[in-house]
XYZ file of C-alpha atoms in Angstrom:
668
model
C 51.583 155.086 76.749
C 49.962 158.250 75.466
C 48.680 158.245 71.914
C 49.673 160.864 69.367
C 46.252 162.466 69.520
C 46.498 162.692 73.297
C 49.865 164.415 72.984
C 48.369 166.808 70.445
C 45.498 167.518 72.806
C 47.943 169.053 75.266
C 48.575 171.726 72.629
C 44.849 172.219 72.129
C 44.208 172.539 75.855
C 46.987 175.051 76.468
C 45.984 177.066 73.422
C 42.298 177.401 74.195
C 43.002 178.078 77.888
C 45.596 180.779 77.223
C 43.412 182.552 74.672
C 40.446 182.394 77.019
C 42.453 183.788 79.948
C 43.725 186.662 77.776
C 40.230 187.132 76.341
C 42.050 187.664 73.071
C 43.781 185.563 70.455
C 43.411 182.874 67.818
C 42.640 179.381 69.141
C 41.525 177.860 65.828
C 44.887 177.480 64.093
C 46.769 175.779 66.955
C 43.854 173.446 67.587
C 43.684 172.538 63.903
C 47.453 172.190 63.473
C 48.186 170.309 66.710
C 48.475 166.894 65.037
C 50.873 168.215 62.381
C 53.023 169.912 65.008
C 53.127 166.855 67.245
C 54.538 164.646 64.496
C 57.028 167.262 63.327
C 58.389 168.093 66.774
C 58.477 164.592 68.195
C 59.690 162.676 65.128
C 61.614 165.063 62.885
C 62.687 168.398 64.362
C 66.338 168.386 65.453
C 66.765 170.950 68.220
C 68.061 171.363 71.748
C 65.732 173.111 74.204
C 68.652 173.695 76.579
C 70.526 175.620 73.862
C 68.035 177.367 71.577
C 70.889 178.981 69.616
C 72.736 175.806 68.671
C 74.158 176.480 65.198
C 73.035 173.271 63.532
C 69.476 173.105 64.838
C 66.551 172.786 62.490
C 64.618 176.036 62.210
C 60.877 176.115 62.855
C 58.908 179.162 61.742
C 55.202 179.732 62.129
C 54.448 182.137 59.288
C 50.761 182.166 60.232
C 51.871 183.823 63.447
C 48.398 184.708 64.713
C 48.270 181.063 65.847
C 51.186 181.759 68.186
C 49.863 179.573 70.995
C 50.871 176.597 68.871
C 54.563 177.446 69.020
C 54.391 178.623 72.640
C 52.793 175.302 73.608
C 55.446 173.378 71.704
C 58.285 175.296 73.325
C 56.814 174.857 76.808
C 56.023 171.162 76.450
C 59.355 170.185 74.860
C 61.461 171.791 77.571
C 62.432 175.329 76.605
C 62.692 178.025 79.249
C 59.068 178.997 78.825
C 57.088 178.267 81.962
C 53.429 177.628 82.567
C 53.288 181.076 84.139
C 54.633 182.495 80.883
C 51.819 180.724 79.051
C 49.301 182.223 81.459
C 50.696 185.677 80.634
C 49.815 185.259 76.960
C 49.276 188.655 75.302
C 50.116 190.593 78.482
C 52.520 193.516 78.804
C 56.211 192.520 78.632
C 55.436 188.804 78.686
C 57.522 186.232 76.830
C 54.350 185.205 75.006
C 53.105 188.229 73.040
C 50.129 188.010 70.706
C 52.302 187.167 67.717
C 55.687 185.427 68.005
C 58.376 188.047 68.538
C 62.057 187.342 68.038
C 64.035 187.890 71.221
C 61.217 187.311 73.703
C 60.785 183.573 74.143
C 63.709 181.193 73.542
C 63.147 179.161 70.396
C 61.276 181.856 68.484
C 63.280 182.088 65.267
C 61.624 185.184 63.795
C 58.840 187.664 64.370
C 55.744 186.694 62.422
C 52.240 188.005 62.082
C 52.327 190.040 58.870
C 51.258 187.087 56.754
C 53.690 185.583 54.284
C 56.807 187.132 55.749
C 57.683 184.154 57.907
C 57.629 182.063 54.740
C 60.037 184.485 53.060
C 62.232 184.462 56.179
C 62.284 180.673 55.950
C 63.452 180.889 52.351
C 66.285 183.106 53.585
C 67.218 180.674 56.340
C 67.232 177.744 53.924
C 69.307 179.757 51.468
C 71.759 180.689 54.217
C 72.087 177.041 55.248
C 72.791 175.907 51.698
C 75.400 178.614 51.033
C 77.096 178.156 54.397
C 77.235 174.395 53.787
C 78.812 174.935 50.377
C 81.405 177.244 51.865
C 82.403 175.174 54.889
C 81.455 171.501 54.566
C 84.210 169.082 53.608
C 84.228 165.359 52.933
C 83.248 163.619 56.146
C 82.406 166.907 57.845
C 78.890 168.136 57.173
C 79.006 170.649 60.020
C 76.252 172.683 58.368
C 73.354 170.323 57.761
C 69.893 171.259 58.960
C 66.365 171.799 57.677
C 64.017 174.749 57.768
C 60.382 173.966 58.510
C 57.686 176.582 58.091
C 53.949 176.461 58.586
C 51.650 178.609 56.463
C 47.917 179.147 56.267
C 45.615 180.194 53.470
C 46.281 183.845 54.333
C 50.036 183.482 53.920
C 49.551 182.071 50.441
C 47.177 184.871 49.446
C 49.855 187.471 50.205
C 51.892 188.421 47.150
C 55.179 187.949 48.990
C 54.506 184.200 49.037
C 54.668 184.184 45.237
C 57.872 186.245 45.147
C 59.699 184.155 47.742
C 58.511 180.701 46.696
C 59.191 181.320 43.028
C 62.814 182.114 43.862
C 63.097 179.190 46.303
C 62.064 176.810 43.531
C 64.489 178.348 41.062
C 67.341 177.977 43.548
C 66.392 174.409 44.460
C 66.343 174.849 48.231
C 65.834 171.198 49.077
C 66.025 171.593 52.848
C 63.034 173.935 52.975
C 59.850 172.117 53.980
C 56.568 174.015 54.104
C 53.508 172.648 55.864
C 50.377 174.200 54.410
C 47.528 174.280 56.928
C 44.702 174.218 54.402
C 41.635 174.769 56.565
C 39.932 177.080 54.021
C 38.842 179.549 56.707
C 39.971 183.123 57.275
C 38.534 186.006 59.268
C 35.803 186.693 56.724
C 34.761 183.041 56.577
C 35.058 180.328 53.938
C 37.800 181.363 51.512
C 35.952 179.795 48.581
C 34.665 183.267 47.758
C 38.138 184.741 47.256
C 40.811 182.029 47.196
C 40.090 179.244 44.715
C 43.386 178.799 42.894
C 45.012 175.386 42.579
C 47.726 175.874 45.190
C 49.519 172.550 44.558
C 49.689 173.302 40.824
C 50.979 176.763 41.568
C 53.864 175.384 43.621
C 54.609 172.690 41.086
C 54.956 175.498 38.552
C 57.538 177.085 40.850
C 59.556 173.869 40.696
C 58.605 172.622 44.157
C 58.082 169.055 45.314
C 54.368 169.011 46.184
C 52.688 166.407 48.374
C 48.932 166.734 47.897
C 45.852 165.991 49.965
C 47.332 164.904 53.291
C 44.870 164.427 56.155
C 46.230 166.905 58.686
C 44.691 164.924 61.521
C 46.235 161.568 60.528
C 49.646 161.266 62.226
C 50.822 158.411 60.030
C 49.993 160.277 56.828
C 51.773 163.369 58.164
C 54.810 161.308 59.149
C 55.088 159.713 55.712
C 54.734 163.067 53.982
C 57.494 164.606 56.097
C 59.779 161.646 55.403
C 59.139 161.994 51.668
C 59.863 165.720 51.837
C 63.157 165.185 53.659
C 64.187 162.602 51.077
C 63.980 165.166 48.270
C 67.287 167.024 48.400
C 66.856 169.034 45.213
C 63.505 170.784 45.600
C 61.739 172.658 48.374
C 58.673 170.743 49.499
C 55.072 171.784 50.089
C 52.971 169.402 52.157
C 49.297 170.218 51.668
C 47.511 169.293 54.889
C 43.736 169.355 54.954
C 42.720 170.374 58.456
C 39.706 171.565 60.395
C 40.197 174.890 62.147
C 39.350 174.677 65.844
C 39.430 170.857 65.697
C 37.730 169.424 68.777
C 35.329 172.292 69.428
C 31.810 170.867 68.981
C 30.169 174.104 67.870
C 33.020 176.159 66.436
C 35.329 173.808 64.565
C 35.446 174.480 60.862
C 34.041 177.979 61.381
C 35.474 181.493 61.377
C 34.167 181.890 64.943
C 37.159 179.856 66.143
C 39.673 181.853 64.120
C 40.262 185.054 66.049
C 38.324 184.966 69.297
C 38.221 182.904 72.502
C 35.990 179.869 72.395
C 34.163 180.870 75.578
C 33.987 178.984 78.874
C 30.960 176.909 77.899
C 32.486 175.837 74.586
C 35.805 175.018 76.261
C 33.957 172.744 78.687
C 32.303 170.952 75.781
C 35.643 170.708 73.968
C 37.307 169.109 76.983
C 34.570 166.521 77.057
C 34.872 165.789 73.359
C 38.655 165.488 73.513
C 38.527 163.393 76.667
C 40.709 166.016 78.375
C 39.880 165.596 82.052
C 42.242 168.191 83.455
C 41.570 171.712 84.638
C 42.778 174.829 82.845
C 46.581 174.970 82.518
C 47.025 171.551 84.130
C 49.332 169.268 82.151
C 50.005 165.903 83.855
C 53.621 164.808 84.323
C 53.245 161.928 81.875
C 52.600 164.457 79.111
C 55.686 166.461 79.995
C 57.753 163.267 80.030
C 56.486 162.243 76.618
C 57.094 165.682 75.110
C 60.475 166.393 76.757
C 63.147 166.880 74.064
C 66.008 168.047 76.270
C 67.942 164.800 76.554
C 67.525 163.989 72.870
C 68.561 167.513 71.915
C 71.627 167.526 74.154
C 72.740 164.233 72.647
C 72.337 165.599 69.112
C 74.303 168.718 69.886
C 77.050 166.778 71.686
C 77.496 164.597 68.603
C 77.727 167.712 66.456
C 80.246 169.307 68.813
C 82.432 166.214 68.493
C 82.240 166.496 64.724
C 83.081 170.212 64.918
C 86.137 169.447 67.068
C 87.335 166.875 64.536
C 86.679 169.370 61.747
C 88.773 171.957 63.591
C 91.640 169.476 63.831
C 91.457 168.650 60.137
C 90.669 172.152 58.857
C 91.781 174.634 61.537
C 91.610 177.769 59.381
C 88.138 176.979 58.089
C 86.914 176.124 61.587
C 88.238 179.404 62.971
C 86.564 181.312 60.152
C 83.293 179.449 60.720
C 83.325 180.314 64.429
C 84.154 183.956 63.721
C 81.253 184.313 61.345
C 78.781 182.498 63.567
C 79.762 184.767 66.442
C 79.279 187.851 64.270
C 82.816 189.111 64.796
C 84.676 191.197 62.249
C 88.245 190.257 61.249
C 90.986 191.275 63.676
C 92.445 193.686 61.126
C 89.098 195.323 60.311
C 90.006 198.717 61.784
C 93.148 198.884 59.666
C 91.238 197.834 56.535
C 88.695 200.602 57.032
C 91.256 203.287 57.834
C 93.330 202.451 54.801
C 90.322 202.583 52.479
C 88.893 205.816 53.894
C 92.292 207.517 53.763
C 92.743 206.366 50.172
C 89.279 207.576 49.210
C 89.871 210.937 50.877
C 93.212 211.421 49.138
C 91.825 210.365 45.777
C 89.401 213.313 45.825
C 87.208 211.772 43.144
C 83.888 213.286 42.062
C 81.599 210.354 41.278
C 78.012 209.290 41.856
C 77.581 207.933 45.357
C 76.128 204.720 43.874
C 79.529 204.191 42.213
C 81.282 205.149 45.433
C 79.132 202.523 47.130
C 80.284 199.880 44.669
C 83.890 200.899 45.350
C 83.296 200.468 49.070
C 81.750 197.031 48.531
C 84.786 196.106 46.436
C 87.131 197.206 49.202
C 85.295 195.627 52.131
C 83.796 192.437 50.661
C 87.256 191.199 49.716
C 87.934 190.912 53.468
C 84.418 189.871 54.508
C 83.376 186.547 52.952
C 80.224 186.783 55.067
C 78.900 189.589 52.873
C 76.088 188.230 50.744
C 74.095 190.564 48.561
C 72.221 191.184 45.415
C 69.756 193.354 43.579
C 66.132 193.281 42.488
C 66.990 193.106 38.788
C 68.874 196.413 38.927
C 72.479 195.313 39.365
C 73.731 197.599 36.615
C 71.961 200.550 38.205
C 72.413 199.772 41.905
C 76.034 198.672 41.413
C 75.742 196.113 44.193
C 78.122 193.656 42.529
C 81.916 193.639 42.713
C 84.815 191.829 41.066
C 84.489 188.881 43.467
C 80.758 188.398 42.992
C 79.713 184.803 42.311
C 76.034 184.348 41.523
C 74.245 181.714 43.597
C 72.247 179.228 41.557
C 70.622 175.839 41.857
C 73.795 174.289 40.470
C 76.205 176.374 42.541
C 75.411 177.431 46.093
C 79.036 178.386 46.751
C 78.495 182.029 45.865
C 77.877 185.406 47.423
C 75.550 187.212 45.006
C 71.799 186.739 44.663
C 69.877 187.703 41.548
C 66.547 188.385 43.243
C 64.631 189.330 40.118
C 61.875 191.908 40.410
C 60.954 190.867 43.950
C 61.685 193.808 46.271
C 59.472 192.674 49.154
C 60.723 189.102 49.163
C 64.308 190.313 48.740
C 64.148 192.306 51.973
C 62.317 189.573 53.882
C 64.601 186.800 52.588
C 67.585 188.838 53.750
C 65.920 189.130 57.147
C 65.931 185.327 57.212
C 69.596 185.230 56.216
C 70.409 187.650 59.035
C 68.430 185.561 61.521
C 70.241 182.404 60.471
C 73.647 183.945 61.298
C 76.948 183.618 59.487
C 76.305 186.404 56.976
C 75.989 190.159 56.544
C 73.161 190.499 54.003
C 72.658 193.492 51.734
C 70.338 194.201 48.826
C 69.679 196.856 46.221
C 66.868 198.635 44.430
C 65.785 202.191 43.651
C 64.816 204.222 46.712
C 61.301 204.607 45.336
C 60.832 200.849 45.390
C 61.585 200.673 49.088
C 57.807 201.141 49.167
C 57.331 197.611 47.860
C 59.585 196.275 50.619
C 58.393 198.593 53.398
C 56.959 196.034 55.805
C 60.051 193.836 55.617
C 62.193 196.896 56.375
C 59.985 197.536 59.382
C 60.378 193.925 60.517
C 64.170 194.218 60.269
C 64.035 197.298 62.483
C 61.597 195.644 64.891
C 63.799 192.549 65.235
C 67.020 194.623 65.433
C 68.558 192.711 62.544
C 71.708 193.636 60.679
C 70.317 194.013 57.185
C 71.815 196.570 54.800
C 69.483 198.138 52.253
C 71.138 199.867 49.302
C 68.755 202.389 47.749
C 70.084 204.202 44.696
C 68.509 206.913 42.516
C 67.707 208.704 45.742
C 65.783 211.791 44.616
C 64.356 213.840 41.761
C 67.908 213.619 40.409
C 66.659 210.473 38.697
C 65.381 212.845 36.043
C 63.655 211.554 32.929
C 62.034 208.481 34.489
C 59.691 210.904 36.188
C 57.590 210.994 39.355
C 56.838 207.257 39.393
C 60.533 206.635 39.989
C 61.628 209.827 41.740
C 61.838 209.447 45.520
C 60.382 212.407 47.416
C 58.985 211.267 50.775
C 60.946 208.021 51.157
C 64.039 209.334 52.957
C 61.947 211.168 55.533
C 59.586 208.267 56.176
C 62.442 205.804 56.554
C 64.031 208.172 59.076
C 60.774 208.052 61.027
C 60.974 204.260 61.334
C 62.220 203.351 64.837
C 65.676 201.765 64.859
C 66.315 202.378 61.140
C 69.676 204.015 60.542
C 69.510 205.990 57.304
C 72.524 207.472 55.530
C 72.421 209.938 52.639
C 76.104 210.686 51.962
C 77.338 213.691 49.999
C 80.473 212.174 48.454
C 82.688 209.102 48.273
C 84.171 209.650 51.737
C 80.823 209.829 53.488
C 79.738 206.818 51.419
C 82.679 204.766 52.673
C 81.898 205.685 56.279
C 78.223 204.882 55.739
C 79.227 201.379 54.644
C 81.592 201.060 57.590
C 78.811 202.027 59.996
C 76.349 199.603 58.406
C 78.829 196.716 58.535
C 79.717 197.426 62.148
C 76.123 197.894 63.299
C 74.793 194.676 64.824
C 71.599 195.902 66.486
C 69.521 197.062 63.554
C 69.215 197.683 59.825
C 70.772 200.451 57.755
C 69.369 202.171 54.679
C 72.065 203.637 52.445
C 70.764 206.210 49.962
C 72.915 206.882 46.910
C 72.750 209.237 43.959
C 72.574 208.572 40.262
C 74.393 211.811 39.452
C 78.023 212.655 40.187
C 78.803 214.366 43.494
C 81.792 216.604 44.089
C 84.527 215.535 46.492
C 84.525 217.582 49.713
C 87.809 218.561 51.327
C 87.869 217.941 55.095
C 90.319 218.268 57.942
C 91.086 215.429 60.334
C 88.424 216.433 62.874
C 85.732 216.692 60.236
C 86.693 213.312 58.867
C 86.386 211.725 62.300
C 83.053 213.449 62.995
C 81.287 211.959 59.962
C 80.531 208.881 62.018
C 78.589 211.091 64.455
C 75.935 211.610 61.819
C 76.189 215.384 61.508
C 79.142 217.753 61.622
C 80.332 221.232 60.695
C 81.682 221.321 57.162
C 82.057 225.093 56.552
C 82.651 227.563 59.371
C 83.671 231.202 59.441
C 83.765 232.219 63.116
C 82.391 230.688 66.295
C 79.113 232.598 66.125
C 77.374 231.923 62.781
C 74.925 234.353 61.248
C 72.996 231.440 59.776
C 73.265 227.662 59.424
C 72.591 225.601 56.311
C 71.904 221.916 56.948
C 72.195 219.670 53.902
C 72.514 216.040 52.860
C 73.598 214.151 49.775
C 73.666 215.953 46.462
C 72.564 219.220 48.057
C 75.681 219.611 50.212
C 77.738 220.985 47.320
C 75.076 223.637 46.722
C 75.184 224.592 50.398
C 78.985 224.857 50.391
C 79.082 227.033 47.282
C 76.434 229.348 48.687
C 78.078 229.672 52.097
C 81.485 230.226 50.537
C 80.138 233.156 48.498
C 78.402 234.735 51.496
C 81.418 234.257 53.730
C 83.661 235.931 51.142
C 81.454 238.994 51.531
C 81.809 239.246 55.285
C 79.041 236.972 56.534
C 79.495 233.876 58.671
C 77.433 231.039 57.250
C 77.911 227.580 58.704
C 77.284 224.450 56.647
C 76.336 221.266 58.470
C 76.451 218.001 56.574
C 74.018 215.586 58.192
C 74.283 212.251 56.401
C 72.714 210.276 59.270
C 70.175 211.927 61.564
C 69.793 208.609 63.420
C 73.372 208.822 64.704
C 73.365 212.582 65.176
C 70.357 212.320 67.481
C 72.279 209.825 69.632
C 75.128 212.242 70.319
C 75.392 214.018 73.657
C 73.862 217.447 74.103
C 77.247 219.169 74.155
C 78.188 217.849 70.734
C 74.795 218.535 69.212
C 74.897 222.107 70.521
C 78.378 222.557 69.075
C 77.003 221.702 65.633
C 73.626 223.425 65.940
C 74.039 226.123 68.632
C 70.800 227.378 70.135
C 71.982 230.986 69.832
C 71.654 230.721 66.060
C 68.019 230.287 65.086
C 68.478 231.364 61.484
C 68.603 227.999 59.798
C 67.924 226.542 56.375
C 67.624 222.834 55.613
C 68.055 221.760 52.016
C 67.311 218.274 50.742
C 65.662 217.053 47.550
C 62.686 215.591 49.367
C 59.754 216.586 51.547
C 60.555 219.357 53.991
C 58.504 218.614 57.115
C 61.066 216.243 58.618
C 63.631 219.024 58.975
C 61.484 221.134 61.331
C 63.011 219.278 64.275
C 66.351 220.892 63.416
C 65.349 224.289 62.002
C 62.273 225.098 64.105
C 59.133 226.829 62.951
C 61.103 229.970 62.126
C 63.560 228.184 59.851
C 63.368 227.615 56.114
C 63.192 224.173 54.529
C 64.074 224.018 50.855
C 62.934 220.805 49.227
C 60.202 219.074 47.266
C 56.694 218.913 48.714
C 54.950 217.547 45.640
C 55.640 214.598 43.403
C 58.419 215.003 40.852
C 58.436 215.736 37.152
C 59.791 213.952 34.090
C 62.690 215.896 32.580
C 66.494 215.931 32.616
C 67.769 216.152 36.184
C 69.070 219.725 35.845
C 65.696 220.936 34.609
C 63.862 219.134 37.417
C 66.115 220.683 40.079
C 65.560 224.107 38.556
C 61.805 223.564 38.430
C 61.711 222.854 42.161
C 64.069 225.661 43.082
C 66.853 223.391 44.257
C 69.515 225.697 42.833
C 72.262 227.847 44.259
C 70.512 231.009 43.097
C 67.335 230.104 44.969
C 69.256 229.038 48.056
C 71.041 232.395 48.024
C 67.722 234.223 47.769
C 66.238 232.229 50.667
C 69.342 232.868 52.743
C 68.996 236.588 52.047
C 65.359 236.377 53.140
C 66.457 234.713 56.363
C 69.154 237.298 57.049
C 66.859 240.166 56.124
C 69.374 241.704 53.744
C 70.818 241.268 50.280
C 74.307 239.861 49.890
């Protein structure tokens, strides 16, 4: 029978061989963590390699994703659809084994990691999702939601500020099924971390309210096994297992050194390592006895079959709950969703209310969340400003997981990344709120949501210089444009309550990527529309004011500036001109329309165009051309009442009229 160390050596061999073949990668972490991973995967992790998406599987996340060959080796050895040829294609174009784990490539990869610390925050989200889903659906005798989230972190992950944000909240919420394995090898790219990372990590996590298991020998399988058992036994606190390891373990000349961190060992060193490990097999050769010992397929199928039996019994005892559970896990909206949306949009249109779009957003949440128990949201300590709560909001706490509202505290980055984890877990539609300016704190998590094509709804209020007195530190200027530039990010900046409702509809219905919803602090006038205009909102851009079929000029506007555009065009049109107004709340969707529709909104024959938005102007050149005029804000803002700030930057009807006259070459 193979020993544990021999089983772990299969990971070491695959890892150093794959990195060497690619001539790129990080062999040190998987070689140092192999013993930890072997115990976890063979003795504790509940999963089914033949069904990587089984609802009740344990989640395994490698937050220190540069060591990706660890998880690829584990997936391959335990029986997932990841072949030896896939391992050989490590870091190659379109392979299932990219340099960092990427969600959607290899089966069994739970999230994309690499930006350090974010996998840990994702894990917090997954553990939170599990605990809330369990509270909502489990009944006596039927714990259909009952799994753990395991995450590995390195020194780098714990240096990143997001680790503080996420782990502080995890401790406060008492996420007892979150188990973190800290690979404490004290080496990073620049060498021994003693020069820049000397804090007492165990004490730090104890201060968060975590269960901390100190000073475990990360190369002693029995010590690792006991620590994992102790962690699982603690149901009330997340656990941190501090494993002392040697990076590049087994390499005679590079273990314990930064030289094994981010570069191949080299053929000569690999030969010496094979000798030291007693690994007598050639590169990429894993004997059958190793595959037999690692194979988790039969065990996983048995576990899932037992769970399926329990789910069937649950369905017999609680048919309505079981049907709702299946609907949510499948990501389906209620059968009457279309009718719910139509009724609310019609009501909003008829109401003709002039309110801030942040308030209109809250009204939409109120209308939709009542029918969507999967909506789970919160705010980064700005609930009263973001208006992300509604009458049915129940705050999630350590004492009560059966809620739907998360008080994230001032933790914008962790908030976005935790919600990514909730989205990855399935069963929820996560949303979160902060000021648009503070999207900057969360930027990389927004990018990860877009990269992974996750449904994650970001509510960003106080969307412009209209914030007023709080000044340039809080006034968003470049944020809307830069979020529009992010691939796969759908951004909405609605001009009134109707567009706000449709923005929420689009975000809820979108399953292949995140949505950023930008809302105003100030009141916005209701816009009257006909039936065609109402239906065209969902196309991202549409004609709002039209005189004749051949416009003299086109004004493109979003959000709070649409009213200004309408008033200006109305005055010009009353004097014999033909000025078209295009409301473009979502350029992401408008750009996806066919050429015929886009030309019907922005005809090529009319090159006299003005774009007006209270933000930087460069983005709008794609719609107005070099000969068009962009009216906006190309500096940082100013601290003053909103009206004075708009006047200072020329975002007024009088200035828009003057610029339109300049464009037309006459005075109206």
